XYZ file of C-alpha atoms in Angstrom:
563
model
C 159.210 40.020 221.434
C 156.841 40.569 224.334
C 154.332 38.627 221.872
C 156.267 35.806 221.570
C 157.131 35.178 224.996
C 153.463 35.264 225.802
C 152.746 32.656 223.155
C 155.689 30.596 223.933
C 154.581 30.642 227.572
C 150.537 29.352 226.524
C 151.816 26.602 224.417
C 153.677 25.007 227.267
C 150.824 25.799 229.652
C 148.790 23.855 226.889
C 151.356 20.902 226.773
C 151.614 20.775 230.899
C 147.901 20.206 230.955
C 147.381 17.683 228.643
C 150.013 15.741 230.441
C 148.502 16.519 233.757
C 145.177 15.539 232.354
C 146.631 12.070 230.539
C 148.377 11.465 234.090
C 145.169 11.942 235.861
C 143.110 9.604 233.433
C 145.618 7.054 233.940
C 144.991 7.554 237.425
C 141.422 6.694 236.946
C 141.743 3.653 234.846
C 144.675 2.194 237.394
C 142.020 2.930 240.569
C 139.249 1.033 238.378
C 141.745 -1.646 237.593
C 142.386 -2.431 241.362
C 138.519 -2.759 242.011
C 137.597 -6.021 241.826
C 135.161 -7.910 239.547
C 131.586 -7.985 241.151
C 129.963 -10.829 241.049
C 126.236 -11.024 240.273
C 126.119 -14.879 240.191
C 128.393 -16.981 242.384
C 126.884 -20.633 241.300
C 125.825 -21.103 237.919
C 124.246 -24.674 236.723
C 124.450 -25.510 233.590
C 124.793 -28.555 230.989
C 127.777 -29.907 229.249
C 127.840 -31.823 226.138
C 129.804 -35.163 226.526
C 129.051 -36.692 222.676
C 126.548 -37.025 220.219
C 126.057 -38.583 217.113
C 123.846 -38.320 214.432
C 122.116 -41.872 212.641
C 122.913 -41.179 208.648
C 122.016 -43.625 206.547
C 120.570 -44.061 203.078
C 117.295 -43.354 204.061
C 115.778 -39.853 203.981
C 113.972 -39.942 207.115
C 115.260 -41.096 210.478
C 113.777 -39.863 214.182
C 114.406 -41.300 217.242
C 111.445 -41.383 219.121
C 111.939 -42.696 222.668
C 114.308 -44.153 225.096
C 114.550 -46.298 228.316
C 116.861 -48.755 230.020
C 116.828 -52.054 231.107
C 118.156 -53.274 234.341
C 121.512 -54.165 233.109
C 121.954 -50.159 232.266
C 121.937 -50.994 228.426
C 119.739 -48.157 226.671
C 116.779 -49.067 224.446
C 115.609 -46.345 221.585
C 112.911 -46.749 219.312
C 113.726 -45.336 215.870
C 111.081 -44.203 213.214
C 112.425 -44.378 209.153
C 110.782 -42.901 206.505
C 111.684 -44.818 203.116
C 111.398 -42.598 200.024
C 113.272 -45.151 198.006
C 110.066 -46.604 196.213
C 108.650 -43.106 195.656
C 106.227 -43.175 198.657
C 106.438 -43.447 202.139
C 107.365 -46.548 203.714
C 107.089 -46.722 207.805
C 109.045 -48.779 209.821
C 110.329 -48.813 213.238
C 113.500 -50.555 214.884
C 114.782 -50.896 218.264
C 118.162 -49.981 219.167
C 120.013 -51.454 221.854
C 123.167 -49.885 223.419
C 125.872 -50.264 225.918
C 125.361 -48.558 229.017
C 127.571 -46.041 227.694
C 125.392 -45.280 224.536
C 128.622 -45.794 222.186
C 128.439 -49.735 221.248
C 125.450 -50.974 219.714
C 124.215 -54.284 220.363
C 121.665 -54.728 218.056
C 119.016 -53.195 216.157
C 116.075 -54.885 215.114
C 112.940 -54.170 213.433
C 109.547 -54.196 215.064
C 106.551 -56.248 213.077
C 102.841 -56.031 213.538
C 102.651 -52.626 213.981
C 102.223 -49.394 211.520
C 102.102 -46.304 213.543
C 103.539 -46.041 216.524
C 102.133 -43.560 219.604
C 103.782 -44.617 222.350
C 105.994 -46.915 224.278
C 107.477 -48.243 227.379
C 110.345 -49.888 228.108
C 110.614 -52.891 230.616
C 113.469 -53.279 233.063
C 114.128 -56.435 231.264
C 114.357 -55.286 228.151
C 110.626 -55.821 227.022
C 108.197 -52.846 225.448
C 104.869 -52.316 225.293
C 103.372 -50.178 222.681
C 100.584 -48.287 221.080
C 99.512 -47.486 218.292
C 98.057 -48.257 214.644
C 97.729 -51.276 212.509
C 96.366 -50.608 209.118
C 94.575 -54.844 209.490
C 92.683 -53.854 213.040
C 89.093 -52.519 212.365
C 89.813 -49.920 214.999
C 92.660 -49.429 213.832
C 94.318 -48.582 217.408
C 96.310 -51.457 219.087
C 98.795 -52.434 222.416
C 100.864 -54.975 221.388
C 103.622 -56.025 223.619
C 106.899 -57.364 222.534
C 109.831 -59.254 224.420
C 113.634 -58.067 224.582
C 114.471 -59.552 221.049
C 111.608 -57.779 219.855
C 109.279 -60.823 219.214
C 105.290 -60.153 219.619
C 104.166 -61.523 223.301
C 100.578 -60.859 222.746
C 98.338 -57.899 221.249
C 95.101 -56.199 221.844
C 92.769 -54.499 219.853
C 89.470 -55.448 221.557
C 87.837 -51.914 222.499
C 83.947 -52.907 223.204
C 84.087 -50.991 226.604
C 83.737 -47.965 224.218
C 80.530 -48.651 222.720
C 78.734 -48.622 226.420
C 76.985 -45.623 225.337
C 75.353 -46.908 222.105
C 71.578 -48.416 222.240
C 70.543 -51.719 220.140
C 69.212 -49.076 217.545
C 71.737 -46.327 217.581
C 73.870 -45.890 214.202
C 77.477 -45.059 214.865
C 78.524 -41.843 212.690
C 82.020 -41.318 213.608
C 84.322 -42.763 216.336
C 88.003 -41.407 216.737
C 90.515 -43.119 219.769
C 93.664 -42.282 220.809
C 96.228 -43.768 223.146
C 98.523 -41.135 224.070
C 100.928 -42.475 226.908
C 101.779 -45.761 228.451
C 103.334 -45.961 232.631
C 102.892 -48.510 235.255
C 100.811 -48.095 238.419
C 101.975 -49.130 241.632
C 100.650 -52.413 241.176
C 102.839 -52.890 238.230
C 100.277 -53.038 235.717
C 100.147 -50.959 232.220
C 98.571 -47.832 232.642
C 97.578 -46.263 229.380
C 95.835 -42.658 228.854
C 93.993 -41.730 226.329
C 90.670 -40.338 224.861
C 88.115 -40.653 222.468
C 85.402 -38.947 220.176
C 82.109 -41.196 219.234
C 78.981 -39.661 217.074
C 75.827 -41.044 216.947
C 72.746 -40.823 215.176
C 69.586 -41.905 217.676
C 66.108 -41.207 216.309
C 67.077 -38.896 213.646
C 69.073 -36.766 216.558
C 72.882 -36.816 216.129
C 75.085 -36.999 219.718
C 78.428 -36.961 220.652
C 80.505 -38.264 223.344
C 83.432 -36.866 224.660
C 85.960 -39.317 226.834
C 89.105 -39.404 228.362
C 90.250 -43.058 229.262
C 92.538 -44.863 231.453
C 92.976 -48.542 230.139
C 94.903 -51.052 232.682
C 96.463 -54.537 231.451
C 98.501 -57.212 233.351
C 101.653 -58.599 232.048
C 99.482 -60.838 230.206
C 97.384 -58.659 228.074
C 94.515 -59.179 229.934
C 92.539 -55.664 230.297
C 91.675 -55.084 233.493
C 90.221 -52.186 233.745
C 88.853 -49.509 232.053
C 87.954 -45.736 233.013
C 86.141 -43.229 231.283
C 86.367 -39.584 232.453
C 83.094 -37.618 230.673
C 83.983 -34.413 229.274
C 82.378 -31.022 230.877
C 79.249 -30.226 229.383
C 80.978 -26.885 227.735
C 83.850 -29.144 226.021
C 83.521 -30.082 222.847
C 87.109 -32.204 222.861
C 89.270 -33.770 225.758
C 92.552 -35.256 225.782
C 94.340 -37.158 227.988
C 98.541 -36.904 227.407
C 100.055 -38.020 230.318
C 99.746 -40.248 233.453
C 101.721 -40.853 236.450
C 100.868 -42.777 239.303
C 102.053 -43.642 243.195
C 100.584 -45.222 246.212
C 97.940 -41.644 245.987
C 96.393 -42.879 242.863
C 96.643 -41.877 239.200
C 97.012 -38.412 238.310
C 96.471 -37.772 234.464
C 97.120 -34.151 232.478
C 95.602 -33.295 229.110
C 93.611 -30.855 227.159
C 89.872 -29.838 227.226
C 88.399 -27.415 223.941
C 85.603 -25.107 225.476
C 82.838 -25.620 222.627
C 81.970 -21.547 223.836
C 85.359 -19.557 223.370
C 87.657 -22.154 221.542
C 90.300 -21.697 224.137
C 92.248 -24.775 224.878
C 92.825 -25.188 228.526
C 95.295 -27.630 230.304
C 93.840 -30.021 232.539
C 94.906 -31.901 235.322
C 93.054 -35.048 237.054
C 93.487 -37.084 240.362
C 91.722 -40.614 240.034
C 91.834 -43.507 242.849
C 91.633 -46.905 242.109
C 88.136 -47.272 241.873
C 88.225 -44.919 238.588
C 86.448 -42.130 241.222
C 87.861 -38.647 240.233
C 89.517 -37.330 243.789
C 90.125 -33.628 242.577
C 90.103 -32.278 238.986
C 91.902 -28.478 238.188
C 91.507 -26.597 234.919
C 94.543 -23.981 234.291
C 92.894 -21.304 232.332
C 95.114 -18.659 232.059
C 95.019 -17.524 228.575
C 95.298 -20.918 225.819
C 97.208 -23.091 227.484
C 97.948 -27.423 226.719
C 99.611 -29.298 229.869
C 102.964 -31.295 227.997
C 104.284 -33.809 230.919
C 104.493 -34.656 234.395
C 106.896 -35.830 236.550
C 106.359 -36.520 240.786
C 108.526 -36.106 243.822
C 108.877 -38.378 246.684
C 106.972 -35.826 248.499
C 104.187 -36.250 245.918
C 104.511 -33.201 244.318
C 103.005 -33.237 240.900
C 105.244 -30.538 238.478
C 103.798 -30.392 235.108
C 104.977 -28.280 232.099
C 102.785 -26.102 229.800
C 102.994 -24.327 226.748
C 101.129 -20.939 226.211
C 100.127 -18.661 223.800
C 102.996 -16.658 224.964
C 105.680 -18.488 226.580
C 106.181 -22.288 228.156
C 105.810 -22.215 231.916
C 106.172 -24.834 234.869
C 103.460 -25.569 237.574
C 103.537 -27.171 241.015
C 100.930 -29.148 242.882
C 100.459 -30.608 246.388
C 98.873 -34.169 246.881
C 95.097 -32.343 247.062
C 95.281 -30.280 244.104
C 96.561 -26.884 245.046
C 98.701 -25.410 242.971
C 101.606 -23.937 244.899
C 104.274 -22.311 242.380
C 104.508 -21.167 239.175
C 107.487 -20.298 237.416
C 108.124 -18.972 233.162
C 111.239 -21.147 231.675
C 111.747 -18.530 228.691
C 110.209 -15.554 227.810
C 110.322 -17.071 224.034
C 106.969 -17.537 222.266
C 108.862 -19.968 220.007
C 109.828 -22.444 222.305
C 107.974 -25.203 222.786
C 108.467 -27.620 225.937
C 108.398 -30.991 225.727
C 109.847 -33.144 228.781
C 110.018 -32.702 232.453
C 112.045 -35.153 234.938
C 113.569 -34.794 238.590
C 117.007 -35.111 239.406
C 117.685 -37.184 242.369
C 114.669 -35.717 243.793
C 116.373 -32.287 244.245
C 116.059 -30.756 241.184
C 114.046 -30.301 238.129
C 115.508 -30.780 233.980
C 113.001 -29.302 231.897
C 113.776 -30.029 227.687
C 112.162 -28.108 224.596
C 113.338 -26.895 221.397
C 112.605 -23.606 219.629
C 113.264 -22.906 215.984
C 116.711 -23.349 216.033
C 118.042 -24.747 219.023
C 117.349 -26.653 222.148
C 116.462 -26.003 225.310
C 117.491 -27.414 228.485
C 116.787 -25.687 231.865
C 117.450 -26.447 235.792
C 115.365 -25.127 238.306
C 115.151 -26.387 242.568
C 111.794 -27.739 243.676
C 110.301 -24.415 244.470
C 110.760 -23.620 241.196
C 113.743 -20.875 241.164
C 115.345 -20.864 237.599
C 118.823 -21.813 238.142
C 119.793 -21.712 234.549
C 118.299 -21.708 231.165
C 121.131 -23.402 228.577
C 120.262 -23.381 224.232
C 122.507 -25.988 222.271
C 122.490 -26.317 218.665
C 123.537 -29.990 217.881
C 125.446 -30.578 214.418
C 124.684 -26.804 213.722
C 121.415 -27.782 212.631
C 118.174 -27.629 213.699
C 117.371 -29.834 216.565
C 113.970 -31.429 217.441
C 113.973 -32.823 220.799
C 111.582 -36.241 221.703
C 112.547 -37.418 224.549
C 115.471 -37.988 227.331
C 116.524 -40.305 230.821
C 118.559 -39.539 233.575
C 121.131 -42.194 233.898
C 122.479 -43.836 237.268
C 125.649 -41.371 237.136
C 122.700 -38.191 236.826
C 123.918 -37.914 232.979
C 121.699 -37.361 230.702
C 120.764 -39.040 227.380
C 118.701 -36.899 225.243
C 117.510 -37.792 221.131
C 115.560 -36.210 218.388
C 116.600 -35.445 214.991
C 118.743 -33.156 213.446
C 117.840 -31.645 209.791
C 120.301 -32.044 207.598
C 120.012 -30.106 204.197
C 120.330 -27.144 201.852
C 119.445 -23.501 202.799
C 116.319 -24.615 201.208
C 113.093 -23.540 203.436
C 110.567 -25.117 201.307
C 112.156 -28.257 200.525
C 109.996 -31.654 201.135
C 110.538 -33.823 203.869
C 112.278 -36.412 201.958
C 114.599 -33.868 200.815
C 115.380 -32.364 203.778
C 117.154 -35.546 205.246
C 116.426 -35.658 208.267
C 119.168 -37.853 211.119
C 118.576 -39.537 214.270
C 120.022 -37.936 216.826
C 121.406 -38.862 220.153
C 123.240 -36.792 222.576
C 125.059 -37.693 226.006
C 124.900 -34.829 228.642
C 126.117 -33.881 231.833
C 124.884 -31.384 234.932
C 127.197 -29.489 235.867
C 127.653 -26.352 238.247
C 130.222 -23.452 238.165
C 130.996 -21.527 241.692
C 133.012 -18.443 242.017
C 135.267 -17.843 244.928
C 136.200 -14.118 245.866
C 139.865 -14.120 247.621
C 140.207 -10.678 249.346
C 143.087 -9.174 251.149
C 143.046 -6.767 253.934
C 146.775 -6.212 254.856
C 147.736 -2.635 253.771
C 148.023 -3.336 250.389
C 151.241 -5.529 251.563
C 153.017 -2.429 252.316
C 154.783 -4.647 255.370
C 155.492 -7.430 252.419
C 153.767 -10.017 254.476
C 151.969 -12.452 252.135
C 152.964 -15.696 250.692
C 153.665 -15.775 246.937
C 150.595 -18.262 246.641
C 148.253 -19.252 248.219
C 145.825 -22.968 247.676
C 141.873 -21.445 247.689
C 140.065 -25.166 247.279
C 135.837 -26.627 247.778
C 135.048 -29.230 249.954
C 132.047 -31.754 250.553
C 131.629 -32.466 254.228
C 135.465 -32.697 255.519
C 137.048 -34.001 252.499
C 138.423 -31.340 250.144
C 137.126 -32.416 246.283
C 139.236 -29.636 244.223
C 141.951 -27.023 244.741
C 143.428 -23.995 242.703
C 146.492 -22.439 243.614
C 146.463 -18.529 243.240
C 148.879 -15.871 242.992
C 148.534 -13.419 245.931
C 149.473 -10.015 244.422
C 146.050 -8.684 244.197
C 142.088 -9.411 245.475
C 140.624 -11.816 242.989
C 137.675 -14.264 241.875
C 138.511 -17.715 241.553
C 136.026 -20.015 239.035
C 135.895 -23.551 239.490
C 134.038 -25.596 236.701
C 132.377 -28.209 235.747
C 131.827 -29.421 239.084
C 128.814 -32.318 239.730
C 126.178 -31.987 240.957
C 126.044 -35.328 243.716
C 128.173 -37.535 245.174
C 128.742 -41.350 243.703
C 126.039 -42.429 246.613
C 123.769 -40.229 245.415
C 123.604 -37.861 248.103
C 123.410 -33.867 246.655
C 126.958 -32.204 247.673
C 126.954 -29.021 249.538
C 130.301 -27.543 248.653
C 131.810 -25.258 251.047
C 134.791 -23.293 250.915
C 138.383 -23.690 252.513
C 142.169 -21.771 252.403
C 145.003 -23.804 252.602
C 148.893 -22.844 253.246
C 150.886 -23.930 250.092
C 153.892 -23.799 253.031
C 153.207 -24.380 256.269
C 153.455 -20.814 257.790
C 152.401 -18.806 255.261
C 149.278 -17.282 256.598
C 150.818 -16.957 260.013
C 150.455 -13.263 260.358
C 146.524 -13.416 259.044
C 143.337 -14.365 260.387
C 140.763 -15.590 257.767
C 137.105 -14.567 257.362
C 135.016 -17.104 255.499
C 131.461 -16.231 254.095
C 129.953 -19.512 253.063
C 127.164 -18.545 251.420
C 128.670 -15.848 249.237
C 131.694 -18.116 248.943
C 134.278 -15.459 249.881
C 137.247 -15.479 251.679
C 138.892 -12.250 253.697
C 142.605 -12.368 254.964
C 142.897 -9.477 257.434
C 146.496 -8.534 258.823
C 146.107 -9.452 262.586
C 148.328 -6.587 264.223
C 147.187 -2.673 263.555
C 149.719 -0.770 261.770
C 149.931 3.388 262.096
C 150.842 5.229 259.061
C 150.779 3.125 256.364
C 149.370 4.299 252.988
C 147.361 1.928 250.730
C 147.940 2.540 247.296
C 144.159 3.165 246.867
C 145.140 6.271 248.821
C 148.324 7.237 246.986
C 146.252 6.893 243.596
C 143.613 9.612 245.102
C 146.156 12.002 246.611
C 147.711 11.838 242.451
C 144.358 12.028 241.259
C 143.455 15.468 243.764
C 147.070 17.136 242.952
C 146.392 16.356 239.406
C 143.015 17.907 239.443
C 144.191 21.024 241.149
C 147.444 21.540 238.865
C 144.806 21.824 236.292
C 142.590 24.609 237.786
C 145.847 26.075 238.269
C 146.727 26.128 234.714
C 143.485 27.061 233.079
C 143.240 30.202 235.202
C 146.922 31.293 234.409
C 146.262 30.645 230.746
C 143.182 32.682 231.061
C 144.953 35.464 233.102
C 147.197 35.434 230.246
C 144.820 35.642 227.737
C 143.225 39.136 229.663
C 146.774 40.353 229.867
C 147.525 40.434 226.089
C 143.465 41.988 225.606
C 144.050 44.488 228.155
C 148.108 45.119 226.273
C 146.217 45.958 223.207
């Protein structure tokens, strides 16, 4: 009997504790519950899709290329068509022109005279100017401009400035040009970059020349100048990509091939208008090409590369110095390919990887503000080119592979879409509402409260809140600048959804954490938060256990020490 009463008496020791212990869990779990979120990250940038829309058509190869706008807003794309139809390639390219809203086509016509396309720019009155190839030039490279129906203006294919180097009995071996960008200088005239590879025999000795070359026309065609940069003496290849100019000068970014170690190095070049080079800088941190360039108003060159290991972004004053540095991704796969400024207050950088693309913010001393990856049409995505429109959305194209899982299937059977995508910049911001009131023991809050952001004085958008507990508001999708222009600094405000309702509180605002603190203005004695009442449980709880394990192991002695 004696036994029993023992036993009976450990069993409900056993039960007490687990329902001691389950009490003082959910003790635990209600204490966690009442601490707020933290939050890490209070503005976040990002990029929101608006539309886009693939080109399908009958043929198996479609790329858009480029894009611009004319003065009117209306955007101009250049699309490049593979024909398979005929059981060989056929090139052709067309010009696109849509409504300022990129949804109505106007027209799309075809472009004659030309059968390789490198490069083109787009006129504020709807002209282009391109380069390029055209299988009937002996050079084979061309500029031909064209007018806004897409009629040929004039063409050039004259290139005698690059012979300079030859002698009356020198035999030309080899010659290989490229024109790899067209811009306009500040006078307005076409700027083109390129370079060029010529091998000659002289006196039974074979040597090479290595050039990169800025070529400058008028609105006319007629070629007004034309630089040649010499390659260092240890470069066996040089390429100019990119140009940009302002009142400075021209700065130009490329490639140079060391002849010694192989390594490609990206190279950057400052030339005034006499063709004299002002500064030169060779980034040759590991292998390295320089992709594009974009300038501030300060005259602040940024210029994106891509590395052996990751793409990066550089920054350089007016005299060459480079002042910042920043890695987009730490992803070996992506590959950068466009860099513009926002409104002169941030940067956009664009690049695809494998399977997505990129597009990343950062300010203009190069702080990452956010890194976004998109996968258009679920399908791969190669990205060519984007502009910022007047409202700071973006337009961005490419093409989009459309086909079976197939990984070795043929570019005509992989059929491959045009692709053009409308984007917005965007920023999220994260508002902390706290409460410092006893835990409205005295029942003194409103039911709701109106937590809301404002630009200057004028409050852009409100959220009503509950006021039961502390919590994090999140307002989205919020631009970036005002209609004007003019980059908007949103601070935070409280309203009263009833007049009177924060009466009893006075407010703490933290601007640049965007938090808001409501403290009870009169000091109460006495009053118990339930923070405390939940630790007081949580102690009792914690003892009435102790309690019970040593009884159930004085028990356990007892009934050793009875036998």
């Amino acid at each position: 009997m004696e036994k029993r009463r023992v036993s009976l008496i450990s069993v409900m020791m056993i039960l007490v504790s687990f329902v001691v212990l389950v009490s003082l869990i959910s003790g635990i779990m209600i204490l966690n519950q009442n601490r707020l979120e933290e939050i890490t990250q209070r503005v976040i940038y990002k990029f929101d899709l608006l539309w886009e829309r693939c080109v399908d058509s009958v043929k198996y190869y479609n790329r858009y290329e480029a894009i611009g706008k004319d003065k009117d807003g209306n955007i101009m794309v250049l699309r490049k068509t593979y024909d398979y139809s005929a059981g060989y390639a056929i090139v052709f390219y067309t010009i696109e022109k849509y409504d300022p809203s990129g949804e109505e086509l106007i027209f799309a016509k075809r472009i004659d005279y030309i059968s390789y396309i490198d490069h083109i720019y787009f006129n504020e009155d709807g002209s282009f100017l391109v380069t390029g190839e055209y299988y009937y030039n002996p050079h084979g490279q061309v500029v031909n401009k064209y007018d806004s129906e897409c009629k040929l203006v004039w063409t050039d294919s004259s290139w005698d400035n690059l012979f300079s180097d030859l002698e009356s009995n020198d035999n030309m071996v080899y010659m290989d040009l490229e024109l790899n960008n067209v811009t306009k200088n500040a006078a307005g005239n076409y700027l083109i970059a390129g370079n060029y590879y010529l091998e000659i025999e002289r006196e039974d000795e074979y040597l090479d020349y290595c050039y990169g070359i800025l070529v400058v026309y008028d609105e006319n065609g007629n070629q007004i100048d034309f630089i040649k940069i010499s390659a260092d003496a240890n470069a066996s290849e040089m390429k100019f990509e990119d140009a940009i100019s302002n009142q400075n000068g021209t700065v130009v970014i490329g490639s140079i091939l060391n002849k010694d170690t192989y390594q490609l190095n990206g190279i950057v070049y400052s030339i005034d208008e006499g063709g004299n080079v002002k500064w030169k800088q060779v980034y040759n941190t590991n292998e390295n090409s320089f992709k594009d360039i974009a300038i501030d108003d300060d005259g602040n060159y940024f210029i994106v590369a891509q590395t052996e290991e990751y793409p990066i972004i550089l920054k350089y004053d007016t005299d060459g110095n480079k002042i910042g540095e920043q890695i987009i991704a730490n992803d070996e796969l992506l590959e950068v390919k466009k860099v513009k400024i926002l409104n002169n207050d941030k940067i956009i950088v664009v690049g695809n990887d494998e399977e997505s693309v990129l597009m990343s913010i950062l300010d203009k001393e190069l702080l990452l503000l956010n890194v976004n990856y998109y996968q258009f049409q679920e399908n791969k995505t190669n990205i060519s080119d984007f502009i910022i429109n007047d409202d700071y959305t973006l337009f961005i194209i490419g093409e989009v592979e459309n086909h079976e899982e197939d990984e070795k299937a043929s570019k005509k059977d992989k059929k491959l879409n045009g692709m053009i995508a409308k984007i917005s910049p965007s920023m999220d911001i994260i508002v902390t509402k706290k409460w410092e009131d006893y835990d409205n023991k005295l029942k003194t809050r409103p039911e709701n409260i109106i937590v809301g952001l404002k630009n200057n004085d004028e409050v852009i958008v409100e959220k009503t809140i509950s006021t039961t507990e502390d919590m994090n508001v999140k307002f989205t999708g919020l631009p970036l600048f005002d209609e004007a222009g003019n980059h908007i600094n949103y601070t935070v405000t409280e309203l009263e959804e009833s007049k009177g309702d924060l009466e009893n509180y006075s407010a703490q605002i933290d601007q640049e954490n965007y938090t808001i603190v409501n403290q009870y203005q009169d000091e109460v004695e006495n009053v118990p938060t339930s923070d405390m009442n939940i630790w007081l449980y949580i102690v009792i709880s914690i003892i009435a256990i102790v309690v019970i394990i040593i009884v159930i192991v004085m028990i356990v002695r007892g009934k050793k020490n009875h036998k």
